[in-house]
GROMACS .gro file of C-alpha atoms in nm:
model
  339
    1MET     CA    1  11.020  -0.550   2.023
    2ASP     CA    2  10.849  -0.453   1.697
    3LEU     CA    3  10.619  -0.155   1.713
    4GLN     CA    4  10.357  -0.066   1.456
    5PRO     CA    5  10.359   0.290   1.326
    6ALA     CA    6  10.094   0.508   1.483
    7SER     CA    7   9.902   0.517   1.154
    8LEU     CA    8   9.865   0.137   1.160
    9MET     CA    9   9.763   0.106   1.525
   10THR     CA   10   9.401   0.214   1.477
   11THR     CA   11   9.086   0.007   1.466
   12ASP     CA   12   8.777   0.080   1.261
   13ARG     CA   13   8.488   0.157   1.497
   14LYS     CA   14   8.253  -0.028   1.260
   15THR     CA   15   8.417  -0.360   1.350
   16THR     CA   16   8.343  -0.321   1.721
   17ASN     CA   17   8.166  -0.619   1.874
   18LYS     CA   18   7.929  -0.489   2.141
   19THR     CA   19   7.782  -0.829   2.221
   20LYS     CA   20   8.087  -0.972   2.393
   21ASP     CA   21   8.122  -0.932   2.771
   22PHE     CA   22   8.473  -0.789   2.773
   23VAL     CA   23   8.492  -0.710   3.146
   24VAL     CA   24   8.288  -0.908   3.399
   25VAL     CA   25   8.260  -0.804   3.764
   26LYS     CA   26   8.099  -1.060   3.996
   27ASN     CA   27   8.005  -1.000   4.360
   28LEU     CA   28   8.283  -0.746   4.414
   29VAL     CA   29   8.335  -0.659   4.781
   30LYS     CA   30   8.577  -0.412   4.938
   31TYR     CA   31   8.573  -0.342   5.312
   32PHE     CA   32   8.825  -0.112   5.479
   33PRO     CA   33   8.922  -0.187   5.841
   34VAL     CA   34   8.874   0.073   6.113
   35ARG     CA   35   9.138   0.028   6.381
   36GLY     CA   36   9.132   0.153   6.736
   37GLY     CA   37   9.262   0.098   7.085
   38LEU     CA   38   9.614   0.062   7.213
   39LEU     CA   39   9.683  -0.245   6.998
   40GLN     CA   40   9.518  -0.094   6.689
   41ARG     CA   41   9.282  -0.385   6.646
   42THR     CA   42   9.007  -0.386   6.388
   43VAL     CA   43   8.694  -0.253   6.559
   44ALA     CA   44   8.470  -0.200   6.255
   45TRP     CA   45   8.459  -0.219   5.876
   46VAL     CA   46   8.377   0.050   5.622
   47GLN     CA   47   8.160  -0.128   5.365
   48ALA     CA   48   8.274   0.078   5.066
   49VAL     CA   49   8.167  -0.175   4.799
   50ASP     CA   50   7.928  -0.455   4.888
   51ASP     CA   51   7.837  -0.725   4.635
   52VAL     CA   52   7.860  -0.529   4.308
   53SER     CA   53   7.816  -0.712   3.976
   54PHE     CA   54   7.810  -0.581   3.618
   55THR     CA   55   7.956  -0.638   3.274
   56VAL     CA   56   8.115  -0.405   3.021
   57LYS     CA   57   8.085  -0.506   2.657
   58GLU     CA   58   8.372  -0.467   2.414
   59GLY     CA   59   8.385  -0.121   2.261
   60GLU     CA   60   8.116   0.034   2.481
   61THR     CA   61   8.117   0.294   2.757
   62LEU     CA   62   7.952   0.202   3.086
   63GLY     CA   63   7.877   0.503   3.302
   64LEU     CA   64   7.894   0.452   3.680
   65VAL     CA   65   7.713   0.729   3.868
   66GLY     CA   66   7.614   0.815   4.224
   67GLU     CA   67   7.673   1.058   4.508
   68SER     CA   68   8.020   1.125   4.644
   69GLY     CA   69   8.122   0.846   4.880
   70CYS     CA   70   7.899   0.579   4.725
   71GLY     CA   71   8.198   0.361   4.625
   72LYS     CA   72   8.240   0.443   4.254
   73THR     CA   73   8.613   0.513   4.267
   74THR     CA   74   8.674   0.215   4.496
   75VAL     CA   75   8.508  -0.010   4.236
   76GLY     CA   76   8.739   0.118   3.964
   77ARG     CA   77   9.060   0.095   4.163
   78THR     CA   78   8.974  -0.248   4.299
   79MET     CA   79   8.908  -0.377   3.947
   80LEU     CA   80   9.266  -0.285   3.853
   81ARG     CA   81   9.402  -0.414   4.185
   82LEU     CA   82   9.534  -0.073   4.279
   83ILE     CA   83   9.338  -0.168   4.592
   84GLU     CA   84   9.323  -0.536   4.683
   85PRO     CA   85   8.966  -0.673   4.698
   86THR     CA   86   8.796  -0.827   5.000
   87ASP     CA   87   8.601  -1.071   4.783
   88GLY     CA   88   8.459  -1.121   4.437
   89GLU     CA   89   8.587  -1.172   4.083
   90VAL     CA   90   8.691  -0.952   3.793
   91THR     CA   91   8.743  -1.112   3.453
   92PHE     CA   92   8.910  -0.917   3.174
   93ASN     CA   93   8.883  -1.070   2.828
   94GLY     CA   94   8.850  -1.416   2.982
   95VAL     CA   95   9.135  -1.376   3.237
   96GLU     CA   96   9.061  -1.368   3.612
   97VAL     CA   97   9.245  -1.056   3.732
   98PHE     CA   98   9.244  -1.133   4.105
   99ASN     CA   99   9.424  -1.466   4.049
  100LEU     CA  100   9.719  -1.315   3.862
  101ARG     CA  101  10.065  -1.315   4.017
  102SER     CA  102  10.283  -1.006   4.012
  103ARG     CA  103  10.451  -1.072   3.677
  104GLU     CA  104  10.124  -1.171   3.510
  105LEU     CA  105   9.949  -0.869   3.660
  106LYS     CA  106  10.218  -0.637   3.527
  107ALA     CA  107  10.167  -0.775   3.176
  108MET     CA  108   9.789  -0.744   3.212
  109ARG     CA  109   9.813  -0.378   3.310
  110ARG     CA  110   9.933  -0.292   2.961
  111ASN     CA  111   9.572  -0.353   2.858
  112MET     CA  112   9.401  -0.194   3.162
  113GLN     CA  113   9.472   0.170   3.243
  114ILE     CA  114   9.316   0.448   3.450
  115ILE     CA  115   9.266   0.822   3.406
  116PHE     CA  116   9.266   0.984   3.751
  117GLN     CA  117   9.034   1.258   3.869
  118ASP     CA  118   9.313   1.496   3.972
  119PRO     CA  119   9.568   1.513   3.688
  120TYR     CA  120   9.807   1.734   3.883
  121ALA     CA  121   9.831   1.488   4.174
  122SER     CA  122   9.892   1.198   3.933
  123LEU     CA  123  10.182   1.369   3.752
  124ASP     CA  124  10.532   1.389   3.897
  125PRO     CA  125  10.607   1.764   3.934
  126ARG     CA  126  10.982   1.701   3.910
  127ILE     CA  127  10.996   1.562   3.556
  128PRO     CA  128  10.874   1.693   3.219
  129VAL     CA  129  10.538   1.560   3.103
  130GLY     CA  130  10.699   1.381   2.809
  131GLU     CA  131  10.888   1.160   3.054
  132SER     CA  132  10.569   1.099   3.250
  133ILE     CA  133  10.392   0.980   2.935
  134ALA     CA  134  10.688   0.756   2.846
  135GLU     CA  135  10.714   0.608   3.196
  136GLY     CA  136  10.481   0.316   3.125
  137LEU     CA  137  10.664   0.240   2.800
  138LYS     CA  138  10.992   0.215   2.990
  139ILE     CA  139  10.844  -0.005   3.263
  140HIS     CA  140  10.711  -0.250   3.004
  141ASN     CA  141  11.026  -0.232   2.787
  142VAL     CA  142  10.835  -0.109   2.483
  143GLY     CA  143  11.062  -0.020   2.190
  144THR     CA  144  11.384   0.176   2.171
  145SER     CA  145  11.434   0.528   2.303
  146HIS     CA  146  11.357   0.670   1.960
  147GLU     CA  147  11.042   0.461   1.924
  148ARG     CA  148  10.922   0.569   2.267
  149TYR     CA  149  10.985   0.930   2.172
  150GLU     CA  150  10.773   0.890   1.859
  151ILE     CA  151  10.491   0.732   2.059
  152VAL     CA  152  10.495   1.020   2.310
  153MET     CA  153  10.485   1.279   2.034
  154ASP     CA  154  10.200   1.096   1.862
  155MET     CA  155  10.001   1.079   2.187
  156LEU     CA  156  10.046   1.451   2.252
  157ARG     CA  157   9.916   1.534   1.905
  158LYS     CA  158   9.616   1.306   1.947
  159VAL     CA  159   9.504   1.485   2.264
  160GLY     CA  160   9.544   1.829   2.109
  161LEU     CA  161   9.885   1.931   2.242
  162GLU     CA  162  10.207   2.022   2.063
  163GLU     CA  163  10.539   1.841   2.061
  164TYR     CA  164  10.718   2.119   2.250
  165HIS     CA  165  10.481   2.060   2.545
  166ALA     CA  166  10.675   1.738   2.619
  167ARG     CA  167  10.960   1.946   2.765
  168ARG     CA  168  10.740   2.141   3.006
  169TYR     CA  169  10.654   2.059   3.367
  170PRO     CA  170  10.303   1.994   3.507
  171HIS     CA  171  10.274   2.331   3.683
  172GLU     CA  172  10.309   2.508   3.347
  173PHE     CA  173   9.977   2.370   3.220
  174SER     CA  174   9.612   2.449   3.284
  175GLY     CA  175   9.380   2.191   3.439
  176GLY     CA  176   9.237   2.093   3.102
  177GLN     CA  177   9.583   2.050   2.951
  178ARG     CA  178   9.696   1.837   3.246
  179GLN     CA  179   9.395   1.610   3.200
  180ARG     CA  180   9.487   1.572   2.831
  181ILE     CA  181   9.834   1.469   2.944
  182GLY     CA  182   9.677   1.211   3.176
  183ILE     CA  183   9.478   1.074   2.883
  184ALA     CA  184   9.792   1.059   2.668
  185ARG     CA  185   9.978   0.869   2.940
  186ALA     CA  186   9.694   0.618   2.979
  187LEU     CA  187   9.686   0.560   2.602
  188ALA     CA  188  10.061   0.532   2.545
  189LEU     CA  189  10.059   0.155   2.602
  190ARG     CA  190   9.764   0.107   2.364
  191PRO     CA  191   9.533  -0.043   2.631
  192LYS     CA  192   9.201  -0.207   2.552
  193PHE     CA  193   9.015  -0.102   2.866
  194ILE     CA  194   9.031   0.235   3.043
  195ILE     CA  195   8.873   0.338   3.372
  196ALA     CA  196   8.804   0.713   3.361
  197ASP     CA  197   8.763   0.824   3.722
  198GLU     CA  198   8.570   1.153   3.704
  199PRO     CA  199   8.812   1.289   3.443
  200VAL     CA  200   8.621   1.616   3.384
  201SER     CA  201   8.471   1.694   3.726
  202ALA     CA  202   8.735   1.958   3.808
  203LEU     CA  203   8.724   2.129   3.468
  204ASP     CA  204   8.526   2.423   3.331
  205VAL     CA  205   8.218   2.333   3.126
  206SER     CA  206   8.375   2.441   2.796
  207ILE     CA  207   8.687   2.236   2.868
  208GLN     CA  208   8.475   1.939   2.977
  209SER     CA  209   8.319   1.914   2.632
  210GLN     CA  210   8.662   1.922   2.465
  211VAL     CA  211   8.797   1.643   2.686
  212LEU     CA  212   8.482   1.432   2.640
  213ASN     CA  213   8.507   1.468   2.263
  214ILE     CA  214   8.872   1.363   2.276
  215LEU     CA  215   8.773   1.051   2.472
  216LYS     CA  216   8.501   0.965   2.221
  217ASP     CA  217   8.730   1.020   1.922
  218LEU     CA  218   9.004   0.805   2.075
  219GLN     CA  219   8.751   0.534   2.155
  220ALA     CA  220   8.644   0.524   1.793
  221GLU     CA  221   9.003   0.523   1.668
  222PHE     CA  222   9.145   0.258   1.902
  223ASN     CA  223   8.831   0.053   1.976
  224LEU     CA  224   8.856   0.132   2.347
  225THR     CA  225   8.626   0.008   2.621
  226TYR     CA  226   8.550   0.258   2.899
  227LEU     CA  227   8.421   0.246   3.253
  228PHE     CA  228   8.332   0.613   3.299
  229ILE     CA  229   8.292   0.713   3.664
  230ALA     CA  230   8.111   1.042   3.732
  231HIS     CA  231   7.848   1.216   3.941
  232ASN     CA  232   7.743   1.461   3.667
  233LEU     CA  233   7.446   1.297   3.496
  234SER     CA  234   7.460   1.530   3.196
  235VAL     CA  235   7.819   1.426   3.127
  236VAL     CA  236   7.731   1.057   3.164
  237GLU     CA  237   7.440   1.095   2.922
  238HIS     CA  238   7.672   1.247   2.664
  239ILE     CA  239   7.937   0.975   2.664
  240SER     CA  240   7.780   0.649   2.790
  241ASP     CA  241   7.611   0.358   2.613
  242ARG     CA  242   7.480   0.207   2.937
  243VAL     CA  243   7.456   0.349   3.289
  244ALA     CA  244   7.478   0.188   3.634
  245VAL     CA  245   7.357   0.384   3.939
  246MET     CA  246   7.526   0.324   4.277
  247TYR     CA  247   7.405   0.408   4.624
  248LEU     CA  248   7.602   0.335   4.941
  249GLY     CA  249   7.818   0.059   4.794
  250LYS     CA  250   7.552  -0.115   4.583
  251ILE     CA  251   7.415  -0.089   4.231
  252VAL     CA  252   7.045   0.001   4.247
  253GLU     CA  253   6.968   0.036   3.876
  254MET     CA  254   7.129  -0.042   3.542
  255ALA     CA  255   6.999   0.022   3.191
  256SER     CA  256   7.087   0.159   2.851
  257ARG     CA  257   7.145   0.533   2.849
  258ASP     CA  258   6.826   0.616   2.660
  259ASP     CA  259   6.611   0.384   2.869
  260LEU     CA  260   6.746   0.509   3.201
  261TYR     CA  261   6.706   0.878   3.121
  262ARG     CA  262   6.363   0.829   2.965
  263ASN     CA  263   6.222   0.595   3.229
  264PRO     CA  264   6.416   0.583   3.561
  265LEU     CA  265   6.258   0.321   3.790
  266HIS     CA  266   6.440   0.337   4.122
  267PRO     CA  267   6.335   0.625   4.353
  268TYR     CA  268   6.701   0.723   4.400
  269THR     CA  269   6.757   0.742   4.024
  270GLN     CA  270   6.439   0.947   3.987
  271ALA     CA  271   6.567   1.191   4.249
  272LEU     CA  272   6.900   1.222   4.067
  273MET     CA  273   6.728   1.283   3.735
  274SER     CA  274   6.507   1.553   3.885
  275ALA     CA  275   6.821   1.750   3.974
  276ILE     CA  276   6.940   1.778   3.613
  277PRO     CA  277   6.887   2.141   3.502
  278ILE     CA  278   6.682   2.201   3.187
  279PRO     CA  279   6.852   2.448   2.946
  280ASP     CA  280   6.526   2.637   2.894
  281PRO     CA  281   6.408   2.900   3.149
  282SER     CA  282   6.045   2.853   3.041
  283LEU     CA  283   6.046   2.486   3.145
  284LYS     CA  284   6.053   2.354   3.499
  285ARG     CA  285   6.109   2.004   3.631
  286GLU     CA  286   5.947   1.883   3.950
  287ARG     CA  287   6.235   1.839   4.193
  288ILE     CA  288   6.241   1.538   4.426
  289ILE     CA  289   6.407   1.648   4.751
  290LEU     CA  290   6.545   1.359   4.954
  291GLN     CA  291   6.519   1.386   5.332
  292GLY     CA  292   6.809   1.320   5.567
  293ASP     CA  293   7.171   1.241   5.496
  294VAL     CA  294   7.341   0.945   5.334
  295PRO     CA  295   7.390   0.676   5.603
  296SER     CA  296   7.741   0.583   5.708
  297PRO     CA  297   7.900   0.285   5.531
  298LEU     CA  298   8.029   0.187   5.876
  299ASN     CA  299   7.676   0.091   5.974
  300PRO     CA  300   7.449   0.079   5.667
  301PRO     CA  301   7.074   0.032   5.719
  302LYS     CA  302   6.923  -0.314   5.712
  303GLY     CA  303   6.712  -0.408   5.414
  304CYS     CA  304   6.727  -0.161   5.127
  305ARG     CA  305   7.003   0.088   5.201
  306PHE     CA  306   6.798   0.369   5.051
  307HIS     CA  307   6.480   0.311   5.252
  308PRO     CA  308   6.547   0.569   5.532
  309ARG     CA  309   6.541   0.844   5.265
  310CYS     CA  310   6.298   0.687   5.018
  311PRO     CA  311   5.969   0.878   4.972
  312VAL     CA  312   5.781   0.563   4.863
  313ALA     CA  313   5.931   0.299   5.096
  314VAL     CA  314   5.712   0.010   5.214
  315GLN     CA  315   5.754  -0.223   5.511
  316ALA     CA  316   5.947  -0.484   5.313
  317CYS     CA  317   6.217  -0.226   5.233
  318ALA     CA  318   6.332  -0.216   5.596
  319LEU     CA  319   6.331  -0.593   5.640
  320GLN     CA  320   6.514  -0.742   5.345
  321GLU     CA  321   6.759  -0.622   5.084
  322PRO     CA  322   6.605  -0.621   4.734
  323PRO     CA  323   6.793  -0.813   4.462
  324LEU     CA  324   6.891  -0.650   4.133
  325VAL     CA  325   6.625  -0.792   3.899
  326GLU     CA  326   6.576  -0.738   3.526
  327PHE     CA  327   6.249  -0.546   3.496
  328SER     CA  328   6.258  -0.523   3.116
  329THR     CA  329   6.513  -0.617   2.851
  330GLY     CA  330   6.846  -0.469   2.960
  331HIS     CA  331   6.689  -0.267   3.243
  332SER     CA  332   6.757  -0.396   3.598
  333VAL     CA  333   6.646  -0.240   3.925
  334ALA     CA  334   6.677  -0.327   4.296
  335CYS     CA  335   6.347  -0.207   4.444
  336TRP     CA  336   6.072  -0.402   4.623
  337ARG     CA  337   5.802  -0.180   4.469
  338MET     CA  338   5.903  -0.305   4.124
  339MET     CA  339   5.885  -0.674   4.213
   0.00000   0.00000   0.00000
């Protein structure tokens, strides 16, 4: 198999086409069974993701935000079929992912990779990190041993590590270095689409900025498309082109980054925005404190799932679920008060 030199495998960011729907998610559903009794029958369903739809344009970064347990990670893993879906469709560059057979899915995964939240748990502690980075290349029969070695060395340099690091084991690295290794492993196959599942949430603030800048630089160099999953709104604002907000398995608002942060429409989004600290002690933001706890996905509320905690809920919110409607160009919201 012919491999291009690393210097020839880059794409000019200026040629990126951000009008094409590169990844399309339609009515994605993922329920997990709850089993009980002597025969371990299914007695209930955890509605982790319930009718989620969005698109990711080629070359852009879509941020997916929400509280812990809202279904963000499940969306990402189901898109890649690391978890099999209950229902829905995912189309990647015109190919329906859920219809692919095992051999076709294996070939597709060269173009769809994931960066996990916990880099230490995703690395094999028994083998050097260079072998971990090369693992995908071996599985897909990419190049000769020497060519794979050159790719691994090139990836290490691109994420700010040295070639001698390839011979070390995961426990010999800091958290930030391990996340760089995870990025290098995801990029080794030259994918087109990467799901970054809270890649900086466990890192110090100074290290977070370094990793985010690496992701942005690599996106510009390789024309990557990202789905960036996070709960830190400041991080999402820094890296995303558009942002989707999830609550209890559903998307409640979606807009461009600037529009969402300047003019959040959904009460849940407004509450999230009010929690972002202002880096100026002389300024204060009016905090919106939500009452109660997040309902269980085992038995979500009828109507709007946010209405038991919503400070501006009306009667219709408890009766019928609001659809996600475009309020202005590129800005959609699921709220009866905006209808």
